[in-house]
PDB file of C-alpha atoms in Angstrom:
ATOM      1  CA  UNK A  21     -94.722  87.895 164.737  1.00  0.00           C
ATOM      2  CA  UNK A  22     -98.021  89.306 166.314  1.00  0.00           C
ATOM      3  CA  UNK A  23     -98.114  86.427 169.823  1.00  0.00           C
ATOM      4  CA  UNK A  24    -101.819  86.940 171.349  1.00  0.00           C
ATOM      5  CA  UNK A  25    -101.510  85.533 174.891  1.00  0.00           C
ATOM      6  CA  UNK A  26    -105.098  83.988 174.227  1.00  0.00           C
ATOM      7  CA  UNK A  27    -103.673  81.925 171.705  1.00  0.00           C
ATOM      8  CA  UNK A  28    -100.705  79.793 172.266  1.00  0.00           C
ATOM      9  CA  UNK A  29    -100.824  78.717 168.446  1.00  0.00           C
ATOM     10  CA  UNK A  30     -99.370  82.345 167.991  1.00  0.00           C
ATOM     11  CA  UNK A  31     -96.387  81.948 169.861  1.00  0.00           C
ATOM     12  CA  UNK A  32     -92.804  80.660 169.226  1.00  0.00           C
ATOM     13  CA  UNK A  33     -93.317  77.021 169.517  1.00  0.00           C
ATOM     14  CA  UNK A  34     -90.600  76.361 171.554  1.00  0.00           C
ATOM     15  CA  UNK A  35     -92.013  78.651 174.520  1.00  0.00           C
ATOM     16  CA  UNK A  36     -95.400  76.229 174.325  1.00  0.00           C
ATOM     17  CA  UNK A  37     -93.107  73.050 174.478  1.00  0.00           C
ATOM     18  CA  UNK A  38     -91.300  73.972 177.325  1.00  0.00           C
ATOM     19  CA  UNK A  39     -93.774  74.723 179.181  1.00  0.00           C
ATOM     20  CA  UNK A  40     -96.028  71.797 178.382  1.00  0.00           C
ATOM     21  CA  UNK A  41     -92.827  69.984 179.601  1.00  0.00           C
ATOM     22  CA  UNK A  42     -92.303  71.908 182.512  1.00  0.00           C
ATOM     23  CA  UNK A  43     -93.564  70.110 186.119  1.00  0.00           C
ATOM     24  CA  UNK A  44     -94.203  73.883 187.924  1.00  0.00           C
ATOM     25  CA  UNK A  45     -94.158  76.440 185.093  1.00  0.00           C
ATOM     26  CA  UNK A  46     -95.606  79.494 187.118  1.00  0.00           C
ATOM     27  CA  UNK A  47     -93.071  79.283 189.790  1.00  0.00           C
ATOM     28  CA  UNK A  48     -89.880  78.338 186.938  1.00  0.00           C
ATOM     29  CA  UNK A  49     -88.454  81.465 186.891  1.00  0.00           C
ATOM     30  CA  UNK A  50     -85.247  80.204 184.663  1.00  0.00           C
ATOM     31  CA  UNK A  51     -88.104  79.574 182.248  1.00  0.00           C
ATOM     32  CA  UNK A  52     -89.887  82.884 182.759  1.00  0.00           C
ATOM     33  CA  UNK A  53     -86.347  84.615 181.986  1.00  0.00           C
ATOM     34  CA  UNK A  54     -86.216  82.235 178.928  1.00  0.00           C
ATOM     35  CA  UNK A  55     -89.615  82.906 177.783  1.00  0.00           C
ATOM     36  CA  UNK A  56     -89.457  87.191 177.993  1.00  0.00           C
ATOM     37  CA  UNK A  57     -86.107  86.748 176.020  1.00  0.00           C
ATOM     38  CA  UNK A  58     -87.842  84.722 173.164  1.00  0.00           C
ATOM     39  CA  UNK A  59     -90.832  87.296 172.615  1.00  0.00           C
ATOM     40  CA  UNK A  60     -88.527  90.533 173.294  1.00  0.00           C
ATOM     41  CA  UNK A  61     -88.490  91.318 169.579  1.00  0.00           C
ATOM     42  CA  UNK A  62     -91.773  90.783 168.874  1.00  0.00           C
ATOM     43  CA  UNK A  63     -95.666  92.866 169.097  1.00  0.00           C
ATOM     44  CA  UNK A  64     -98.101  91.243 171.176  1.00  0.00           C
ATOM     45  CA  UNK A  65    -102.288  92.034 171.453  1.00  0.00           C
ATOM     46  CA  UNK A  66    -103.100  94.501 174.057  1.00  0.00           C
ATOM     47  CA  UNK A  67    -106.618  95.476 175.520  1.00  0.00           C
ATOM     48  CA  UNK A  68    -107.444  98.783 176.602  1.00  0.00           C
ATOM     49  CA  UNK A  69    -110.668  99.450 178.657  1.00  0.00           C
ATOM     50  CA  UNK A  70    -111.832 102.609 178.304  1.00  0.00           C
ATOM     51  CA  UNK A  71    -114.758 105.242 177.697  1.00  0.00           C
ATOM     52  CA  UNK A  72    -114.802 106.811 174.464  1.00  0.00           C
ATOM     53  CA  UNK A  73    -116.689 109.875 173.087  1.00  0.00           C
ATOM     54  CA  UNK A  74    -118.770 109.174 169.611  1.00  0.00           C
ATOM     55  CA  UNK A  75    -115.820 111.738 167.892  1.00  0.00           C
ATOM     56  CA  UNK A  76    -113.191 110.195 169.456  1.00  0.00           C
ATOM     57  CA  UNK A  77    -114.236 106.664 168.678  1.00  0.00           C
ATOM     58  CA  UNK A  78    -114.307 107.807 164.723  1.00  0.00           C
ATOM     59  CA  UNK A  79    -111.190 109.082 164.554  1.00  0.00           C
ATOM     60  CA  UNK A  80    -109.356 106.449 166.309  1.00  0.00           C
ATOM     61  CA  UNK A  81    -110.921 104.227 163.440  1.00  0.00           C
ATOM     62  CA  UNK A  82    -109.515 106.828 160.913  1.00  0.00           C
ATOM     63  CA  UNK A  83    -106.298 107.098 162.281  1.00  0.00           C
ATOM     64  CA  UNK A  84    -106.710 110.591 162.447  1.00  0.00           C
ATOM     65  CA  UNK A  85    -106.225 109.975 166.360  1.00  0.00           C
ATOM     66  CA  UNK A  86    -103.198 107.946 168.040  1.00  0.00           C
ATOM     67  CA  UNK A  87    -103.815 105.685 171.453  1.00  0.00           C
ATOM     68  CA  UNK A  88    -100.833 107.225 173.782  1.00  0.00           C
ATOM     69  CA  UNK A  89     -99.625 107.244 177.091  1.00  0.00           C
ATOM     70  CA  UNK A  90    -101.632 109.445 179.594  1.00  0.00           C
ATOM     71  CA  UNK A  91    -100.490 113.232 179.153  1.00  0.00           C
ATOM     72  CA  UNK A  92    -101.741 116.570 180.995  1.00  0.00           C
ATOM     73  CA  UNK A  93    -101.486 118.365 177.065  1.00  0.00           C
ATOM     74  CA  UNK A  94    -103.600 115.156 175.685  1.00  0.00           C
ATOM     75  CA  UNK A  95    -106.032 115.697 178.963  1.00  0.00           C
ATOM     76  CA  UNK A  96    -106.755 119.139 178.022  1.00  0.00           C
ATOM     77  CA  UNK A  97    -107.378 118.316 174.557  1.00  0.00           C
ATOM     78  CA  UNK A  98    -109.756 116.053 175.308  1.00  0.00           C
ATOM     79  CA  UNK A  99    -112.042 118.144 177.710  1.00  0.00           C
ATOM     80  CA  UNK A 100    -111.381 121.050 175.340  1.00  0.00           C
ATOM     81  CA  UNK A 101    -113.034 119.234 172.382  1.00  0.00           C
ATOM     82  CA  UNK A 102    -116.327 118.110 174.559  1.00  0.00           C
ATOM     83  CA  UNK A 103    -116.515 121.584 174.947  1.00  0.00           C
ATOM     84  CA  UNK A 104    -116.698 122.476 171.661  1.00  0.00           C
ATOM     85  CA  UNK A 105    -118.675 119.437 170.570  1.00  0.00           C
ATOM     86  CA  UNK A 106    -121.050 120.728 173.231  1.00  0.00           C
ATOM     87  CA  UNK A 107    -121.161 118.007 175.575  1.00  0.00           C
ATOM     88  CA  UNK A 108    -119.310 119.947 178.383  1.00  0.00           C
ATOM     89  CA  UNK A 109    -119.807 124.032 179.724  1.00  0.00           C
ATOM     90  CA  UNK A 110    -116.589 125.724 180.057  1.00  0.00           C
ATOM     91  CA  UNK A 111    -117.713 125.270 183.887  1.00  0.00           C
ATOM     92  CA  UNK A 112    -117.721 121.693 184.144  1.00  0.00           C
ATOM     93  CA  UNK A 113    -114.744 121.669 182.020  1.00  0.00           C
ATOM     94  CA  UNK A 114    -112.869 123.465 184.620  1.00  0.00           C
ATOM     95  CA  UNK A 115    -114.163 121.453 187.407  1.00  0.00           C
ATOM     96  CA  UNK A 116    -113.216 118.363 185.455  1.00  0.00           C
ATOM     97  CA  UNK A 117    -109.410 119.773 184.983  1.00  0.00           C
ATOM     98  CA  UNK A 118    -109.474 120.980 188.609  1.00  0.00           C
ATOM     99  CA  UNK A 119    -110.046 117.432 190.167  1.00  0.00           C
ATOM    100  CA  UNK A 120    -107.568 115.480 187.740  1.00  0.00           C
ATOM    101  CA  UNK A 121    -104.993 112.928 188.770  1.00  0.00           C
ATOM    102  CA  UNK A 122    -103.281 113.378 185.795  1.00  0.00           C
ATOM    103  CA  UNK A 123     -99.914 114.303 186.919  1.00  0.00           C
ATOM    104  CA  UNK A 124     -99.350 111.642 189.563  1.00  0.00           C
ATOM    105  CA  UNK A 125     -96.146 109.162 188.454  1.00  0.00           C
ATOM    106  CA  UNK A 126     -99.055 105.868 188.228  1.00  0.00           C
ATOM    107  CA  UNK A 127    -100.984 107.951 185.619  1.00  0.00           C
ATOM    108  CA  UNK A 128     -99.043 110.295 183.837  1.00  0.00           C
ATOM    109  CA  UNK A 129     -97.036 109.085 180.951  1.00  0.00           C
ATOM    110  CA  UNK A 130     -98.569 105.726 181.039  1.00  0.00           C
ATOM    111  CA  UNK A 131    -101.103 103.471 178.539  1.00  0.00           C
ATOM    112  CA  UNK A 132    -102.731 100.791 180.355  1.00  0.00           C
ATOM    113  CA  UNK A 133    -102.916  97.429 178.918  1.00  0.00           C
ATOM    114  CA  UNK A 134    -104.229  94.212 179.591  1.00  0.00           C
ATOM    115  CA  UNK A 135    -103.128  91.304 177.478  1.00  0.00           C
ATOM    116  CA  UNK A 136    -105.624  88.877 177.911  1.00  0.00           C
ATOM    117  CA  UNK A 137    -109.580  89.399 176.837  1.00  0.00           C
ATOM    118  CA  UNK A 138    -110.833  86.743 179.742  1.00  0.00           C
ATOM    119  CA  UNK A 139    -110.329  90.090 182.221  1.00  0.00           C
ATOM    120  CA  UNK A 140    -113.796  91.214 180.428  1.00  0.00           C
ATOM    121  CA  UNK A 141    -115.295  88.167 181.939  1.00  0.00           C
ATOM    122  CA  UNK A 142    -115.096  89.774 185.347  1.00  0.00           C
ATOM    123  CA  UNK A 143    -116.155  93.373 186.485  1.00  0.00           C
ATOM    124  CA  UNK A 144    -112.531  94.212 186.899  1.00  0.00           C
ATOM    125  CA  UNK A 145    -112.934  97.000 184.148  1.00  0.00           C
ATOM    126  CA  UNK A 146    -116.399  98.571 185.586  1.00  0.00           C
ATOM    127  CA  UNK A 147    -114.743 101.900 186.524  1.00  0.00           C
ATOM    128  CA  UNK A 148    -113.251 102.532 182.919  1.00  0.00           C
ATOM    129  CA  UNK A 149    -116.431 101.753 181.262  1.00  0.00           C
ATOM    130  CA  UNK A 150    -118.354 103.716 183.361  1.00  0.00           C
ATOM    131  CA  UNK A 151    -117.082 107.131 183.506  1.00  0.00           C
ATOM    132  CA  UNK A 152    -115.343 108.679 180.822  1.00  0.00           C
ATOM    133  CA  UNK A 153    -112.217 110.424 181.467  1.00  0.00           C
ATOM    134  CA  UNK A 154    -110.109 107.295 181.778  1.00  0.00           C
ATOM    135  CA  UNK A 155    -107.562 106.802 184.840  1.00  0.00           C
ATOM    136  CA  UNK A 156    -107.155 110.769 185.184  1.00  0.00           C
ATOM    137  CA  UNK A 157    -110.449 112.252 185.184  1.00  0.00           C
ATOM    138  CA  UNK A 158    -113.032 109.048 185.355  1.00  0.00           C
ATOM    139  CA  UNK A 159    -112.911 106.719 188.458  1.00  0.00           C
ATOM    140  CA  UNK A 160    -112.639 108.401 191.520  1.00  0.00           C
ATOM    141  CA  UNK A 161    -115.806 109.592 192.580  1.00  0.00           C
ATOM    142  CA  UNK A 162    -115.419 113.131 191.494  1.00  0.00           C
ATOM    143  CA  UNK A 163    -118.198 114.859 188.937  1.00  0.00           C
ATOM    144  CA  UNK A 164    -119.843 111.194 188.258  1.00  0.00           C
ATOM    145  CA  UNK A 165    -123.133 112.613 186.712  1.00  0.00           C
ATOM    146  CA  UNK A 166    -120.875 114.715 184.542  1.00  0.00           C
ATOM    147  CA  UNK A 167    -118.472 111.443 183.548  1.00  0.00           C
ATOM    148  CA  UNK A 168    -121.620 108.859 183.521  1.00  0.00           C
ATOM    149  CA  UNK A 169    -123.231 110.727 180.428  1.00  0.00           C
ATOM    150  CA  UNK A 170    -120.643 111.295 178.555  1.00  0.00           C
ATOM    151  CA  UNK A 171    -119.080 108.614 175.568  1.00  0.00           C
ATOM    152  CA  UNK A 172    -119.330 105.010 175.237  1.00  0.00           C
ATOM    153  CA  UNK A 173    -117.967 101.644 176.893  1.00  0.00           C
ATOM    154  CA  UNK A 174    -115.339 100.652 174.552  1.00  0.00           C
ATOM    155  CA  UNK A 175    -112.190  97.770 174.489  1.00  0.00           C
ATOM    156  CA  UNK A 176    -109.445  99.158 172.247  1.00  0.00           C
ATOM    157  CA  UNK A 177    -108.038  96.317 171.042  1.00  0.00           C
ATOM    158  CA  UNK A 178    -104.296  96.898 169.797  1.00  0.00           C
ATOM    159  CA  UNK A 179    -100.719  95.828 168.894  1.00  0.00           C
ATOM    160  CA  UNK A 180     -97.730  97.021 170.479  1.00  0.00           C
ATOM    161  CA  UNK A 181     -94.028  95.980 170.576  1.00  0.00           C
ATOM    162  CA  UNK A 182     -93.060  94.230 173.535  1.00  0.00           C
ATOM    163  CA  UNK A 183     -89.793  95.485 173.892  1.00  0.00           C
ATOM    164  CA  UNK A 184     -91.814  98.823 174.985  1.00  0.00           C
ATOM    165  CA  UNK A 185     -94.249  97.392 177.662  1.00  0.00           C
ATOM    166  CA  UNK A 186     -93.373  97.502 181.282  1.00  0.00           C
ATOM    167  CA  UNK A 187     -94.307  94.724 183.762  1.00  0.00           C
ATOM    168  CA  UNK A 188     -94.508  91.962 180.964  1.00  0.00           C
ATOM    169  CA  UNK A 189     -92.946  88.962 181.706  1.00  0.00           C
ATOM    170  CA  UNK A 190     -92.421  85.624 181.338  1.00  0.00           C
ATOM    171  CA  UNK A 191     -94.569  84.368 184.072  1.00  0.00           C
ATOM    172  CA  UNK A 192     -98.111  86.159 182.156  1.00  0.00           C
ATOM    173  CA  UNK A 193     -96.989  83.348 179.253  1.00  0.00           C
ATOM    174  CA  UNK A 194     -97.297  80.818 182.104  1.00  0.00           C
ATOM    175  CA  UNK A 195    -100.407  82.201 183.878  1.00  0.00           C
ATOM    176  CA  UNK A 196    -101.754  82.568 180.196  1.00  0.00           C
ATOM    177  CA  UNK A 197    -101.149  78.648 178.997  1.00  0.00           C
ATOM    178  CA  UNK A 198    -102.585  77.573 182.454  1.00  0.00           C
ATOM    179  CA  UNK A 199    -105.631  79.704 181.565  1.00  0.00           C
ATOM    180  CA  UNK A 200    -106.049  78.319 177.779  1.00  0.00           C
ATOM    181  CA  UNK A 201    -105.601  75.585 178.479  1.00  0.00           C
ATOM    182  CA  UNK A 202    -107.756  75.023 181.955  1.00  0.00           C
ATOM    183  CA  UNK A 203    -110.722  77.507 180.899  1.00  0.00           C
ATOM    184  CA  UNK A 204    -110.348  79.569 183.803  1.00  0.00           C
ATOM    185  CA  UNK A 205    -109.784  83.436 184.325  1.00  0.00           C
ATOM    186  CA  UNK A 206    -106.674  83.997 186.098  1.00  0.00           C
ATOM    187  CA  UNK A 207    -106.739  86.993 188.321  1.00  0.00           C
ATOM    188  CA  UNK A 208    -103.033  87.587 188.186  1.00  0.00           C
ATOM    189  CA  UNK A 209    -100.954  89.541 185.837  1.00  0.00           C
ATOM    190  CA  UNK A 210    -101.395  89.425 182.186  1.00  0.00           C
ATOM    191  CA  UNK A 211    -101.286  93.751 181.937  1.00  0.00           C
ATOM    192  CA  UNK A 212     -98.520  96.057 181.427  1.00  0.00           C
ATOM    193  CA  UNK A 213     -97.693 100.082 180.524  1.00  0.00           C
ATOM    194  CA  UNK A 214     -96.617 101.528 177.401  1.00  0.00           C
ATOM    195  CA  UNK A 215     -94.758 104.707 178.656  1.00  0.00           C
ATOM    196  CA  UNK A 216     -92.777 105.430 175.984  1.00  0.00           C
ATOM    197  CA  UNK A 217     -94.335 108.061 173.396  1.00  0.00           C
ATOM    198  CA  UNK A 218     -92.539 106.888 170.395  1.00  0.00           C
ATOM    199  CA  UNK A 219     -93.801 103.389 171.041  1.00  0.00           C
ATOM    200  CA  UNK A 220     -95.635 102.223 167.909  1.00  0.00           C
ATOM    201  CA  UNK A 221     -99.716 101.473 169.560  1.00  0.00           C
ATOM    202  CA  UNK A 222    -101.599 100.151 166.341  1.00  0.00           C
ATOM    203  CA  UNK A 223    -105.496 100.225 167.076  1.00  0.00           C
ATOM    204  CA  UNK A 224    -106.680  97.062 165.497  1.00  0.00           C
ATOM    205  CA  UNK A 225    -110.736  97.172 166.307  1.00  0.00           C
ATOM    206  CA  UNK A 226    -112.226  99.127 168.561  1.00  0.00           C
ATOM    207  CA  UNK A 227    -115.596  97.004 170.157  1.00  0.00           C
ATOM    208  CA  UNK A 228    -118.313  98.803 171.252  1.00  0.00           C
ATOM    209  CA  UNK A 229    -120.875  98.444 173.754  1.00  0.00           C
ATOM    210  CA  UNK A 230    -123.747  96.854 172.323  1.00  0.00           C
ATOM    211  CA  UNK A 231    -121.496  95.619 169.491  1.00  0.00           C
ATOM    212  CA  UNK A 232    -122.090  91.222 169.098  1.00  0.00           C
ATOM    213  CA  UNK A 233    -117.765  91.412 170.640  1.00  0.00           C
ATOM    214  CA  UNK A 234    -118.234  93.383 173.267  1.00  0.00           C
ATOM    215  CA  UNK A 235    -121.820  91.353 174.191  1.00  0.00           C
ATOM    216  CA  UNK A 236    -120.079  88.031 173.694  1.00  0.00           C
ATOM    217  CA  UNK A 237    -116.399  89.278 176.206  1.00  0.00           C
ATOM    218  CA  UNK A 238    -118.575  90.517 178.889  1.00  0.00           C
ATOM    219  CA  UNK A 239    -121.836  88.086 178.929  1.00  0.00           C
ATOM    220  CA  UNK A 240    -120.462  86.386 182.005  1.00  0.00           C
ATOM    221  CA  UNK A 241    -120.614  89.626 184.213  1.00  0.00           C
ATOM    222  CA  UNK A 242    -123.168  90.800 186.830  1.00  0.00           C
ATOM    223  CA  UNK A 243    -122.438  94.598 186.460  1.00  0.00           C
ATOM    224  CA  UNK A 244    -122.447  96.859 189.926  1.00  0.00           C
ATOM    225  CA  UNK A 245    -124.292  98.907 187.957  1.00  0.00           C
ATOM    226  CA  UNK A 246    -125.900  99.772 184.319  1.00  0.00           C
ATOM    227  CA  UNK A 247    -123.088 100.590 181.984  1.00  0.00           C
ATOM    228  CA  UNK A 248    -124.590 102.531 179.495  1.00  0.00           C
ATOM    229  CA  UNK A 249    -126.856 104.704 178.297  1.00  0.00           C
TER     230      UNK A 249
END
């Protein structure tokens, strides 16, 4: 079963029933431990906010590139193919690689998810869009003329097995029905880590900036600043 937290018509029916029946279901956490054992062996819809070179983008599409958890070898590979795409001098390659976060324990090794698209109705996700590089190389203020030209806004829009995500549980299916079902973005939870390399991360659509999807997520938000060119 592929559950979409968006859509409570995708998930085991019994989880929607008791919570419809429940009087507090955010603060049940019986029912949370109920709910995380019920969904355990099955994938779930992941979001993944990023900044994506043209090349990249293509052979993400292809398959010819996998979505993984943050590594200094993937890093490298990255820069290394701007390089030779000739978006990047050696130079700024090096002072790229020279500034990068990469190998602290809340970046390396992990794939940041959220699980819920009404995040993208916020500008919660400016930083990713904005600078390429991702969590490593692209938000902190390091090299930002360098970063700001570079790739294209992108949501990777996936499927993952649950079993492999860290910091799901049950409570994002009760922040998520309260959300569905009162129209409302709830600024709490709802996002987890792959950190496992053999997890299975199937890239279901990748939306663009510009694209009619991407347009339509984010038409709500007052950007801090312009995105893209």
């Amino acid at each position: 079963m592929l559950i979409a937290l968006d859509d409570d018509n995708t998930w085991p029916q019994s989880i929607v029933e008791n919570l419809r029946s429940c009087t507090n279901p955010q603060l049940d956490q019986n029912l949370h431990r109920q709910i995380l054992g019920e969904v355990l062996p099955h994938d779930i819809v992941g979001f993944h906010a990023t900044r994506l070179h043209e090349n990249h983008i293509e052979e993400l599409k292809s398959g010819n590139r996998s979505l993984a958890p943050l590594s200094p070898e993937d890093e490298k590979a990255r820069v290394a193919d701007l390089v030779r795409y000739g978006d990047l001098s050696q130079d700024e390659a090096n002072a790229l690689l020279g500034t990068t976060r990469v190998h602290e324990p809340c970046r390396n090794g992990l794939l940041g998810l959220f699980f819920t698209d009404k995040i993208f109705e916020t500008d919660s996700c400016f930083y990713f869009f904005r600078y390429w590089g991702g969590e490593s190389l692209g938000q902190y203020g390091h090299h930002e003329n360098i970063l700001r030209r570079i790739g294209i806004p992108c949501v990777v829009e996936v499927s993952v097995p649950i079993r492999f995500i860290r910091n799901i549980s049950g409570k994002d299916f009760a922040n998520a029905y309260s959300q569905n079902h009162q129209g409302v973005c709830i600024d709490d939870g709802m996002y987890g880590y792959v950190e496992d390399s053999a997890c299975s991360v199937t890239v279901r659509d990748i939306i663009e900036f510009g694209s009619e999807r991407f347009t339509e997520m984010t038409m709500n938000v007052e950007w801090r600043e312009q995105l893209h060119p």
